Amino acid sequence: MWLEILLTSVLGFAIYWFISRDKEETLPLEDGWWGPGTRPTGREDESIHPFKVETSDEEIHDLHQRIDKFRFTPPLEDSCFHYGFNSNYLKKVISYWRNEFNWKKQVEILNRYPHFKTKIEGLDIHFIHVKPPQLPAGRTPKPLLMVHGWPGSFYEFYKIIPLLTDPKNHGLSDEHVFEVICPSIPGYGFSEASSKKGFNSVATARIFYKLMLRLGFQEFYIQGGDWGALICTNMAQLVPSHVKGLHLNMALVLSNFSTLTLLLGRRFGRFLGYTERDVELLYPVKEKVFYSLMRESGYMHIQCTKPDTVGSALNDSPVGLAAYILEKFSTWTNTEFRYLEDGGLERKFSLDDLLTNVMLYWTTATIVSSQRFYKENLGQGWMTQKHERMKVAMDFSWKVTKAIPRGWSWTWHSSSVILSSSLSFIRV
């Protein structure tokens, strides 16, 4: 008992000393040019143009022809999703895609919100911009930038946008009403891909900061998951005085001490701030962290090293692309779904929503450029970038929970607001 208290006190002092000696710093804002060729000498066109998602019979006919030529490989008996996307279930998905999925109807749904494009650092940046249909008297909406990741898209925010922009008509408090901006990461969907090497999350963060300034927002809130979480973190590291609130639903902590607390958490978890649920999710570490990473990170190694190779195959085969993307929607929703022959996909998603996301990669031919983002961010090695060793300083003061979408809560601070959710990745 006394030994545990002594060890915990020493550990706590060491962590406090390590944290307290850190200096608050920001990333240099710098500038860039990612378009083809050399940067023009004139001023960049800063105009914003309406954009509309479109399709054609030729596009759909080409898709159907490629689906019809799919070569089926039988799965191993009782393999479920352990070997990847089960090809028996894949037949069901592609049959629906070929015979029932209505892409023209989904395009109409995509155009439900206003789309725009603008040129920033040589790239056409696509985004949707949704304003509240009505506001309480004397109120202004809070600008909220929401950033997707891989293999997602701006479409993943469509169902929560009404809860943020029009909460009262959805049975929620209208104390917080948002004006929502959802951009496509360059190289994803309708945002132009970089023509040059080195386009990483920091460059993306700078471009999205310029986007918010161009829209007239000097201060704003930001939310991101997956790559969006890193991009939003970088935005807060670049321009902390402009970021009024930061929400991440994939919060990664990269430090030696976070690794140390992970190793000691099972024995000293309550002294390190771990909840019972944290311990349940993280331990035993060998199985739930190490083995899980080894089992599920093969795609990452490929995309961090030679993204164009596998990308060439995926860009040529819609069935291959669907299997590659949708397997992640299965495993990353619930790792236990790998024990199911259908991967549990339709337990959480509709095939229309899943295939709409796949179509945003297929019709724009952006799977290769989206995978390059891994190489640009992780291909140089672990902890080699300055931002990986930096913190995001937030001024903690007090907390009040408000009635907004289920699973979300506002955490108020004296100089900033953090939108916190039940989707925390890891607690440290």
Short mmCIF file of C-alpha atoms in Angstrom, two decimals:
data_model
loop_
_atom_site.label_atom_id
_atom_site.label_comp_id
_atom_site.label_asym_id
_atom_site.label_seq_id
_atom_site.Cartn_x
_atom_site.Cartn_y
_atom_site.Cartn_z
CA MET A 1 0.00 0.00 0.00
CA TRP A 2 2.65 2.54 1.11
CA LEU A 3 4.94 1.42 -1.71
CA GLU A 4 2.19 2.09 -4.24
CA ILE A 5 1.59 5.56 -2.79
CA LEU A 6 5.32 6.34 -2.86
CA LEU A 7 5.75 5.13 -6.45
CA THR A 8 2.67 7.05 -7.57
CA SER A 9 3.91 10.24 -5.88
CA VAL A 10 7.31 9.96 -7.57
CA LEU A 11 5.69 9.26 -10.92
CA GLY A 12 3.28 12.17 -10.47
CA PHE A 13 6.12 14.55 -9.63
CA ALA A 14 8.11 13.38 -12.66
CA ILE A 15 5.13 13.90 -14.97
CA TYR A 16 4.44 17.34 -13.46
CA TRP A 17 8.08 18.36 -13.90
CA PHE A 18 8.13 17.14 -17.48
CA ILE A 19 4.91 18.95 -18.38
CA SER A 20 5.63 22.18 -16.51
CA ARG A 21 8.98 22.69 -18.24
CA ASP A 22 7.34 22.71 -21.67
CA LYS A 23 7.10 26.11 -23.30
CA GLU A 24 4.04 27.19 -25.19
CA GLU A 25 4.91 27.63 -28.85
CA THR A 26 3.24 27.89 -32.22
CA LEU A 27 4.04 26.49 -35.63
CA PRO A 28 5.35 29.00 -38.17
CA LEU A 29 2.56 29.93 -40.58
CA GLU A 30 4.76 30.14 -43.71
CA ASP A 31 3.22 29.82 -47.19
CA GLY A 32 3.12 27.35 -50.08
CA TRP A 33 2.28 26.61 -53.69
CA TRP A 34 0.95 23.17 -54.57
CA GLY A 35 -0.46 23.69 -58.04
CA PRO A 36 1.22 22.49 -61.24
CA GLY A 37 4.37 24.22 -62.47
CA THR A 38 5.88 27.32 -60.93
CA ARG A 39 3.94 29.81 -58.84
CA PRO A 40 2.50 32.69 -60.92
CA THR A 41 3.86 36.13 -60.18
CA GLY A 42 0.42 37.74 -59.97
CA ARG A 43 -1.97 37.75 -57.03
CA GLU A 44 -3.98 34.53 -56.57
CA ASP A 45 -7.65 34.70 -57.47
CA GLU A 46 -9.48 34.76 -54.14
CA SER A 47 -13.00 34.58 -55.53
CA ILE A 48 -15.42 31.92 -54.29
CA HIS A 49 -17.58 30.12 -56.87
CA PRO A 50 -20.70 27.98 -56.42
CA PHE A 51 -20.15 24.33 -57.28
CA LYS A 52 -22.59 21.54 -58.06
CA VAL A 53 -22.06 17.79 -57.95
CA GLU A 54 -22.96 16.28 -61.31
CA THR A 55 -23.05 12.91 -62.99
CA SER A 56 -23.88 11.48 -66.40
CA ASP A 57 -25.28 8.36 -68.01
CA GLU A 58 -21.81 7.68 -69.43
CA GLU A 59 -20.27 7.71 -65.96
CA ILE A 60 -22.86 5.29 -64.61
CA HIS A 61 -22.61 3.04 -67.68
CA ASP A 62 -18.83 2.79 -67.27
CA LEU A 63 -19.27 1.88 -63.59
CA HIS A 64 -21.78 -0.86 -64.43
CA GLN A 65 -19.52 -2.33 -67.11
CA ARG A 66 -16.64 -2.57 -64.68
CA ILE A 67 -18.82 -4.12 -61.99
CA ASP A 68 -20.09 -6.70 -64.48
CA LYS A 69 -16.51 -7.81 -65.17
CA PHE A 70 -15.72 -8.47 -61.50
CA ARG A 71 -13.88 -11.78 -60.98
CA PHE A 72 -15.13 -13.53 -57.86
CA THR A 73 -12.77 -15.36 -55.48
CA PRO A 74 -14.54 -17.68 -52.98
CA PRO A 75 -13.68 -16.97 -49.34
CA LEU A 76 -12.20 -19.57 -47.04
CA GLU A 77 -14.73 -21.47 -44.96
CA ASP A 78 -15.70 -19.69 -41.73
CA SER A 79 -13.26 -16.87 -42.46
CA CYS A 80 -15.82 -14.07 -41.89
CA PHE A 81 -13.88 -10.76 -42.07
CA HIS A 82 -10.62 -12.12 -40.65
CA TYR A 83 -8.98 -12.21 -44.09
CA GLY A 84 -10.45 -8.89 -45.17
CA PHE A 85 -13.74 -8.18 -46.88
CA ASN A 86 -15.68 -11.44 -47.17
CA SER A 87 -16.32 -12.03 -50.87
CA ASN A 88 -19.68 -13.74 -50.30
CA TYR A 89 -21.01 -10.58 -48.69
CA LEU A 90 -19.18 -8.52 -51.31
CA LYS A 91 -21.39 -10.17 -53.96
CA LYS A 92 -24.45 -8.85 -52.15
CA VAL A 93 -22.99 -5.35 -51.95
CA ILE A 94 -22.06 -5.17 -55.63
CA SER A 95 -25.41 -6.64 -56.67
CA TYR A 96 -27.13 -3.82 -54.79
CA TRP A 97 -24.67 -1.30 -56.26
CA ARG A 98 -25.26 -2.56 -59.80
CA ASN A 99 -29.02 -3.06 -59.70
CA GLU A 100 -30.58 -0.90 -56.97
CA PHE A 101 -28.27 1.93 -55.95
CA ASN A 102 -29.44 5.21 -57.51
CA TRP A 103 -26.41 7.47 -57.93
CA LYS A 104 -28.46 10.27 -59.50
CA LYS A 105 -30.67 10.36 -56.42
CA GLN A 106 -27.62 10.46 -54.16
CA VAL A 107 -26.20 13.33 -56.20
CA GLU A 108 -29.41 15.24 -55.44
CA ILE A 109 -28.87 14.51 -51.75
CA LEU A 110 -25.26 15.72 -51.99
CA ASN A 111 -26.50 18.97 -53.54
CA ARG A 112 -28.91 19.51 -50.66
CA TYR A 113 -26.30 21.79 -49.08
CA PRO A 114 -24.53 24.64 -50.90
CA HIS A 115 -21.17 23.68 -52.41
CA PHE A 116 -18.35 26.06 -53.32
CA LYS A 117 -14.80 26.14 -54.64
CA THR A 118 -11.98 28.63 -54.21
CA LYS A 119 -8.31 28.66 -55.15
CA ILE A 120 -5.81 28.57 -52.27
CA GLU A 121 -2.06 28.00 -52.70
CA GLY A 122 -2.64 26.84 -56.26
CA LEU A 123 -5.34 24.27 -55.45
CA ASP A 124 -9.09 24.31 -56.04
CA ILE A 125 -10.54 23.80 -52.55
CA HIS A 126 -14.04 22.36 -52.32
CA PHE A 127 -16.30 22.92 -49.31
CA ILE A 128 -19.92 23.00 -48.26
CA HIS A 129 -21.14 26.02 -46.29
CA VAL A 130 -24.38 25.65 -44.36
CA LYS A 131 -25.91 28.61 -42.56
CA PRO A 132 -28.69 28.41 -39.96
CA PRO A 133 -32.17 28.72 -41.49
CA GLN A 134 -33.19 30.94 -38.58
CA LEU A 135 -31.60 32.55 -35.53
CA PRO A 136 -32.97 33.77 -32.20
CA ALA A 137 -33.22 37.56 -32.10
CA GLY A 138 -29.90 39.31 -31.52
CA ARG A 139 -27.83 36.15 -31.92
CA THR A 140 -25.05 35.27 -34.35
CA PRO A 141 -24.07 31.71 -35.27
CA LYS A 142 -20.79 30.17 -34.20
CA PRO A 143 -18.60 29.30 -37.23
CA LEU A 144 -17.61 25.63 -37.06
CA LEU A 145 -15.12 23.97 -39.42
CA MET A 146 -15.54 20.17 -39.61
CA VAL A 147 -12.78 18.09 -41.23
CA HIS A 148 -13.07 14.46 -42.34
CA GLY A 149 -10.36 11.81 -42.69
CA TRP A 150 -9.59 8.66 -44.69
CA PRO A 151 -11.50 6.80 -46.07
CA GLY A 152 -14.23 9.33 -45.33
CA SER A 153 -15.48 12.51 -46.95
CA PHE A 154 -17.47 15.66 -46.29
CA TYR A 155 -20.59 13.49 -46.67
CA GLU A 156 -20.08 11.92 -43.24
CA PHE A 157 -21.28 15.18 -41.63
CA TYR A 158 -24.57 15.44 -43.53
CA LYS A 159 -26.78 13.98 -40.81
CA ILE A 160 -25.39 16.01 -37.92
CA ILE A 161 -25.39 19.35 -39.76
CA PRO A 162 -29.13 19.99 -39.14
CA LEU A 163 -28.62 19.39 -35.42
CA LEU A 164 -25.92 22.07 -35.39
CA THR A 165 -27.49 24.66 -37.67
CA ASP A 166 -31.13 24.21 -36.66
CA PRO A 167 -31.14 22.60 -33.19
CA LYS A 168 -34.52 23.93 -32.04
CA ASN A 169 -36.42 22.19 -34.84
CA HIS A 170 -34.71 18.94 -33.86
CA GLY A 171 -35.74 19.04 -30.20
CA LEU A 172 -32.50 20.59 -28.94
CA SER A 173 -31.56 23.79 -27.17
CA ASP A 174 -30.86 26.71 -29.48
CA GLU A 175 -28.40 28.29 -27.05
CA HIS A 176 -25.62 27.26 -29.45
CA VAL A 177 -26.33 27.58 -33.16
CA PHE A 178 -23.60 26.92 -35.69
CA GLU A 179 -22.68 27.94 -39.19
CA VAL A 180 -20.96 24.85 -40.58
CA ILE A 181 -18.12 24.66 -43.11
CA CYS A 182 -17.01 21.20 -44.29
CA PRO A 183 -14.07 21.22 -46.74
CA SER A 184 -12.64 18.30 -48.67
CA ILE A 185 -8.99 17.67 -47.88
CA PRO A 186 -6.91 18.43 -51.01
CA GLY A 187 -6.63 15.18 -52.97
CA TYR A 188 -9.97 13.95 -51.62
CA GLY A 189 -13.31 14.23 -53.37
CA PHE A 190 -13.73 17.51 -55.21
CA SER A 191 -10.64 19.27 -53.81
CA GLU A 192 -7.71 19.36 -56.21
CA ALA A 193 -4.72 17.18 -55.35
CA SER A 194 -1.24 18.60 -54.88
CA SER A 195 1.07 18.40 -57.87
CA LYS A 196 4.12 18.48 -55.62
CA LYS A 197 5.63 16.27 -52.93
CA GLY A 198 5.42 17.23 -49.29
CA PHE A 199 1.77 18.24 -49.00
CA ASN A 200 1.01 17.27 -45.40
CA SER A 201 -1.40 18.04 -42.57
CA VAL A 202 0.32 21.31 -41.67
CA ALA A 203 -0.05 22.60 -45.25
CA THR A 204 -3.70 21.51 -45.17
CA ALA A 205 -4.24 23.27 -41.84
CA ARG A 206 -2.79 26.48 -43.26
CA ILE A 207 -5.05 26.26 -46.33
CA PHE A 208 -8.15 25.69 -44.19
CA TYR A 209 -7.17 28.64 -41.99
CA LYS A 210 -6.95 30.79 -45.13
CA LEU A 211 -10.33 29.43 -46.18
CA MET A 212 -11.92 30.57 -42.92
CA LEU A 213 -10.35 34.03 -43.27
CA ARG A 214 -11.61 34.23 -46.84
CA LEU A 215 -15.10 33.46 -45.59
CA GLY A 216 -14.81 36.36 -43.15
CA PHE A 217 -14.17 34.45 -39.91
CA GLN A 218 -11.36 35.77 -37.72
CA GLU A 219 -12.30 33.41 -34.91
CA PHE A 220 -13.89 29.98 -35.25
CA TYR A 221 -14.38 26.52 -33.80
CA ILE A 222 -12.89 23.39 -35.35
CA GLN A 223 -13.71 19.68 -35.24
CA GLY A 224 -11.90 16.75 -36.78
CA GLY A 225 -11.59 12.99 -36.77
CA ASP A 226 -8.87 10.77 -38.25
CA TRP A 227 -6.73 13.03 -40.50
CA GLY A 228 -9.16 15.80 -39.63
CA ALA A 229 -8.10 15.51 -35.99
CA LEU A 230 -4.45 16.07 -36.94
CA ILE A 231 -5.32 18.91 -39.33
CA CYS A 232 -7.42 20.66 -36.67
CA THR A 233 -4.68 20.14 -34.08
CA ASN A 234 -2.22 21.74 -36.50
CA MET A 235 -4.59 24.67 -37.00
CA ALA A 236 -4.61 25.26 -33.25
CA GLN A 237 -0.81 25.03 -33.24
CA LEU A 238 -0.53 27.49 -36.14
CA VAL A 239 -3.06 30.12 -35.07
CA PRO A 240 -4.22 29.48 -31.49
CA SER A 241 -5.55 33.03 -31.12
CA HIS A 242 -8.02 32.39 -33.96
CA VAL A 243 -9.25 28.99 -32.70
CA LYS A 244 -11.93 29.49 -30.05
CA GLY A 245 -12.61 25.79 -29.56
CA LEU A 246 -11.18 22.44 -30.60
CA HIS A 247 -12.93 19.07 -30.67
CA LEU A 248 -11.19 15.85 -31.69
CA ASN A 249 -12.84 12.45 -31.91
CA MET A 250 -9.49 10.76 -32.45
CA ALA A 251 -7.14 12.29 -29.91
CA LEU A 252 -3.66 10.80 -30.21
CA VAL A 253 -1.01 11.62 -27.62
CA LEU A 254 2.54 11.04 -28.85
CA SER A 255 5.03 11.26 -26.00
CA ASN A 256 7.28 9.06 -23.91
CA PHE A 257 5.21 9.76 -20.83
CA SER A 258 1.96 8.74 -22.49
CA THR A 259 3.61 5.41 -23.26
CA LEU A 260 4.79 5.16 -19.66
CA THR A 261 1.31 5.83 -18.27
CA LEU A 262 -0.07 3.19 -20.64
CA LEU A 263 2.35 0.62 -19.24
CA LEU A 264 1.55 1.57 -15.63
CA GLY A 265 -2.18 2.18 -16.13
CA ARG A 266 -3.42 -1.26 -15.18
CA ARG A 267 -1.80 -1.12 -11.74
CA PHE A 268 -1.91 2.63 -11.06
CA GLY A 269 -4.80 3.60 -13.35
CA ARG A 270 -6.90 5.37 -10.73
CA PHE A 271 -3.94 7.59 -9.80
CA LEU A 272 -3.31 8.40 -13.48
CA GLY A 273 -6.89 9.38 -14.28
CA TYR A 274 -7.97 6.14 -15.99
CA THR A 275 -11.61 5.17 -15.71
CA GLU A 276 -12.82 1.58 -15.46
CA ARG A 277 -13.86 1.81 -19.11
CA ASP A 278 -10.35 2.96 -20.08
CA VAL A 279 -8.83 -0.06 -18.37
CA GLU A 280 -11.37 -2.36 -20.03
CA LEU A 281 -10.50 -1.01 -23.49
CA LEU A 282 -6.72 -0.91 -23.09
CA TYR A 283 -5.79 -4.02 -21.12
CA PRO A 284 -4.26 -6.47 -21.56
CA VAL A 285 -2.04 -4.16 -23.64
CA LYS A 286 -0.44 -7.00 -25.59
CA GLU A 287 -3.79 -8.07 -27.09
CA LYS A 288 -5.81 -4.86 -27.18
CA VAL A 289 -3.06 -2.49 -28.28
CA PHE A 290 -0.01 -4.28 -29.70
CA TYR A 291 -1.70 -7.23 -31.43
CA SER A 292 -4.54 -5.00 -32.62
CA LEU A 293 -2.08 -2.58 -34.22
CA MET A 294 -0.22 -5.42 -35.90
CA ARG A 295 -3.46 -6.93 -37.20
CA GLU A 296 -5.06 -3.73 -38.49
CA SER A 297 -2.23 -1.45 -39.65
CA GLY A 298 -1.10 -3.21 -42.83
CA TYR A 299 -2.95 -0.71 -45.02
CA MET A 300 -1.10 2.11 -43.26
CA HIS A 301 2.33 0.67 -44.00
CA ILE A 302 1.44 0.30 -47.69
CA GLN A 303 0.09 3.84 -47.91
CA CYS A 304 3.02 5.30 -45.97
CA THR A 305 5.52 3.74 -48.36
CA LYS A 306 4.16 2.94 -51.86
CA PRO A 307 0.64 4.41 -52.09
CA ASP A 308 0.62 4.67 -55.89
CA THR A 309 1.06 0.93 -56.40
CA VAL A 310 -2.07 -0.32 -54.66
CA GLY A 311 -3.81 2.92 -55.63
CA SER A 312 -3.44 2.12 -59.33
CA ALA A 313 -5.36 -1.13 -58.86
CA LEU A 314 -8.07 0.49 -56.74
CA ASN A 315 -8.52 3.37 -59.15
CA ASP A 316 -9.20 0.88 -61.96
CA SER A 317 -11.63 -1.43 -60.15
CA PRO A 318 -14.77 -0.12 -58.44
CA VAL A 319 -15.32 -3.48 -56.72
CA GLY A 320 -11.77 -3.53 -55.39
CA LEU A 321 -12.17 0.06 -54.23
CA ALA A 322 -15.43 -0.72 -52.42
CA ALA A 323 -13.93 -3.77 -50.66
CA TYR A 324 -10.85 -1.80 -49.60
CA ILE A 325 -12.82 1.16 -48.22
CA LEU A 326 -15.80 -0.66 -46.70
CA GLU A 327 -13.64 -3.15 -44.83
CA LYS A 328 -12.39 -0.16 -42.81
CA PHE A 329 -15.95 0.94 -42.06
CA SER A 330 -16.54 -2.53 -40.62
CA THR A 331 -13.38 -2.97 -38.57
CA TRP A 332 -13.13 0.61 -37.35
CA THR A 333 -16.74 0.66 -36.22
CA ASN A 334 -16.31 -2.43 -34.05
CA THR A 335 -13.33 -4.79 -34.11
CA GLU A 336 -15.63 -7.63 -33.09
CA PHE A 337 -17.39 -7.30 -36.44
CA ARG A 338 -14.54 -9.27 -38.01
CA TYR A 339 -16.24 -12.37 -36.57
CA LEU A 340 -19.32 -11.73 -38.74
CA GLU A 341 -19.68 -12.83 -42.36
CA ASP A 342 -21.24 -9.49 -43.31
CA GLY A 343 -18.79 -7.47 -41.23
CA GLY A 344 -21.70 -5.90 -39.34
CA LEU A 345 -21.80 -3.10 -41.91
CA GLU A 346 -25.55 -2.76 -42.14
CA ARG A 347 -25.92 -2.70 -38.37
CA LYS A 348 -24.61 0.87 -38.34
CA PHE A 349 -24.87 2.12 -41.93
CA SER A 350 -27.14 1.90 -44.94
CA LEU A 351 -25.68 0.62 -48.20
CA ASP A 352 -26.76 3.89 -49.84
CA ASP A 353 -24.62 5.92 -47.44
CA LEU A 354 -21.66 3.55 -47.70
CA LEU A 355 -21.73 3.45 -51.49
CA THR A 356 -22.18 7.22 -51.74
CA ASN A 357 -18.91 7.61 -49.89
CA VAL A 358 -17.24 5.07 -52.19
CA MET A 359 -18.60 6.94 -55.22
CA LEU A 360 -16.97 10.15 -54.01
CA TYR A 361 -13.63 8.38 -54.40
CA TRP A 362 -14.56 6.55 -57.61
CA THR A 363 -16.08 9.38 -59.64
CA THR A 364 -13.29 11.81 -58.71
CA ALA A 365 -10.49 9.23 -59.14
CA THR A 366 -8.93 10.39 -55.87
CA ILE A 367 -8.05 7.14 -54.11
CA VAL A 368 -4.38 7.47 -55.11
CA SER A 369 -4.03 11.10 -54.01
CA SER A 370 -5.91 10.40 -50.78
CA GLN A 371 -3.51 7.57 -49.92
CA ARG A 372 -0.48 9.77 -50.65
CA PHE A 373 -1.49 11.82 -47.62
CA TYR A 374 -0.20 8.94 -45.49
CA LYS A 375 3.23 9.02 -47.09
CA GLU A 376 3.49 12.79 -46.82
CA ASN A 377 2.61 12.73 -43.11
CA LEU A 378 4.10 9.45 -41.88
CA GLY A 379 6.62 8.44 -44.53
CA GLN A 380 9.44 10.45 -42.96
CA GLY A 381 9.46 8.49 -39.74
CA TRP A 382 7.95 8.66 -36.27
CA MET A 383 8.18 11.91 -34.29
CA THR A 384 10.23 13.68 -36.98
CA GLN A 385 7.88 16.64 -37.43
CA LYS A 386 7.89 19.63 -35.09
CA HIS A 387 4.12 19.56 -34.59
CA GLU A 388 4.34 15.98 -33.23
CA ARG A 389 6.34 17.28 -30.27
CA MET A 390 4.15 20.31 -29.59
CA LYS A 391 1.17 20.75 -27.35
CA VAL A 392 -2.05 22.66 -27.89
CA ALA A 393 -2.35 25.03 -24.94
CA MET A 394 -5.88 25.48 -23.63
CA ASP A 395 -6.88 27.63 -20.66
CA PHE A 396 -8.98 25.45 -18.36
CA SER A 397 -11.37 27.20 -16.03
CA TRP A 398 -14.85 25.71 -15.54
CA LYS A 399 -17.28 23.27 -17.11
CA VAL A 400 -20.98 23.48 -17.91
CA THR A 401 -22.89 20.80 -19.83
CA LYS A 402 -25.53 22.02 -22.28
CA ALA A 403 -28.40 20.30 -24.06
CA ILE A 404 -27.02 19.72 -27.54
CA PRO A 405 -26.82 16.50 -29.65
CA ARG A 406 -26.75 13.32 -27.61
CA GLY A 407 -23.23 12.20 -26.78
CA TRP A 408 -21.84 15.75 -27.08
CA SER A 409 -21.24 18.35 -24.38
CA TRP A 410 -19.78 21.81 -24.26
CA THR A 411 -16.83 22.42 -21.99
CA TRP A 412 -16.45 26.13 -21.32
CA HIS A 413 -13.08 27.71 -20.55
CA SER A 414 -12.16 31.29 -19.75
CA SER A 415 -10.63 31.94 -23.16
CA SER A 416 -11.83 29.04 -25.28
CA VAL A 417 -14.42 26.34 -25.74
CA ILE A 418 -13.77 22.65 -26.38
CA LEU A 419 -16.53 20.49 -27.82
CA SER A 420 -16.14 17.17 -26.06
CA SER A 421 -17.81 13.93 -27.04
CA SER A 422 -18.14 10.33 -25.97
CA LEU A 423 -15.97 9.36 -28.96
CA SER A 424 -12.67 9.80 -27.11
CA PHE A 425 -9.96 7.51 -28.53
CA ILE A 426 -7.71 7.31 -25.48
CA ARG A 427 -7.61 8.99 -22.09
CA VAL A 428 -4.23 10.12 -20.72
#
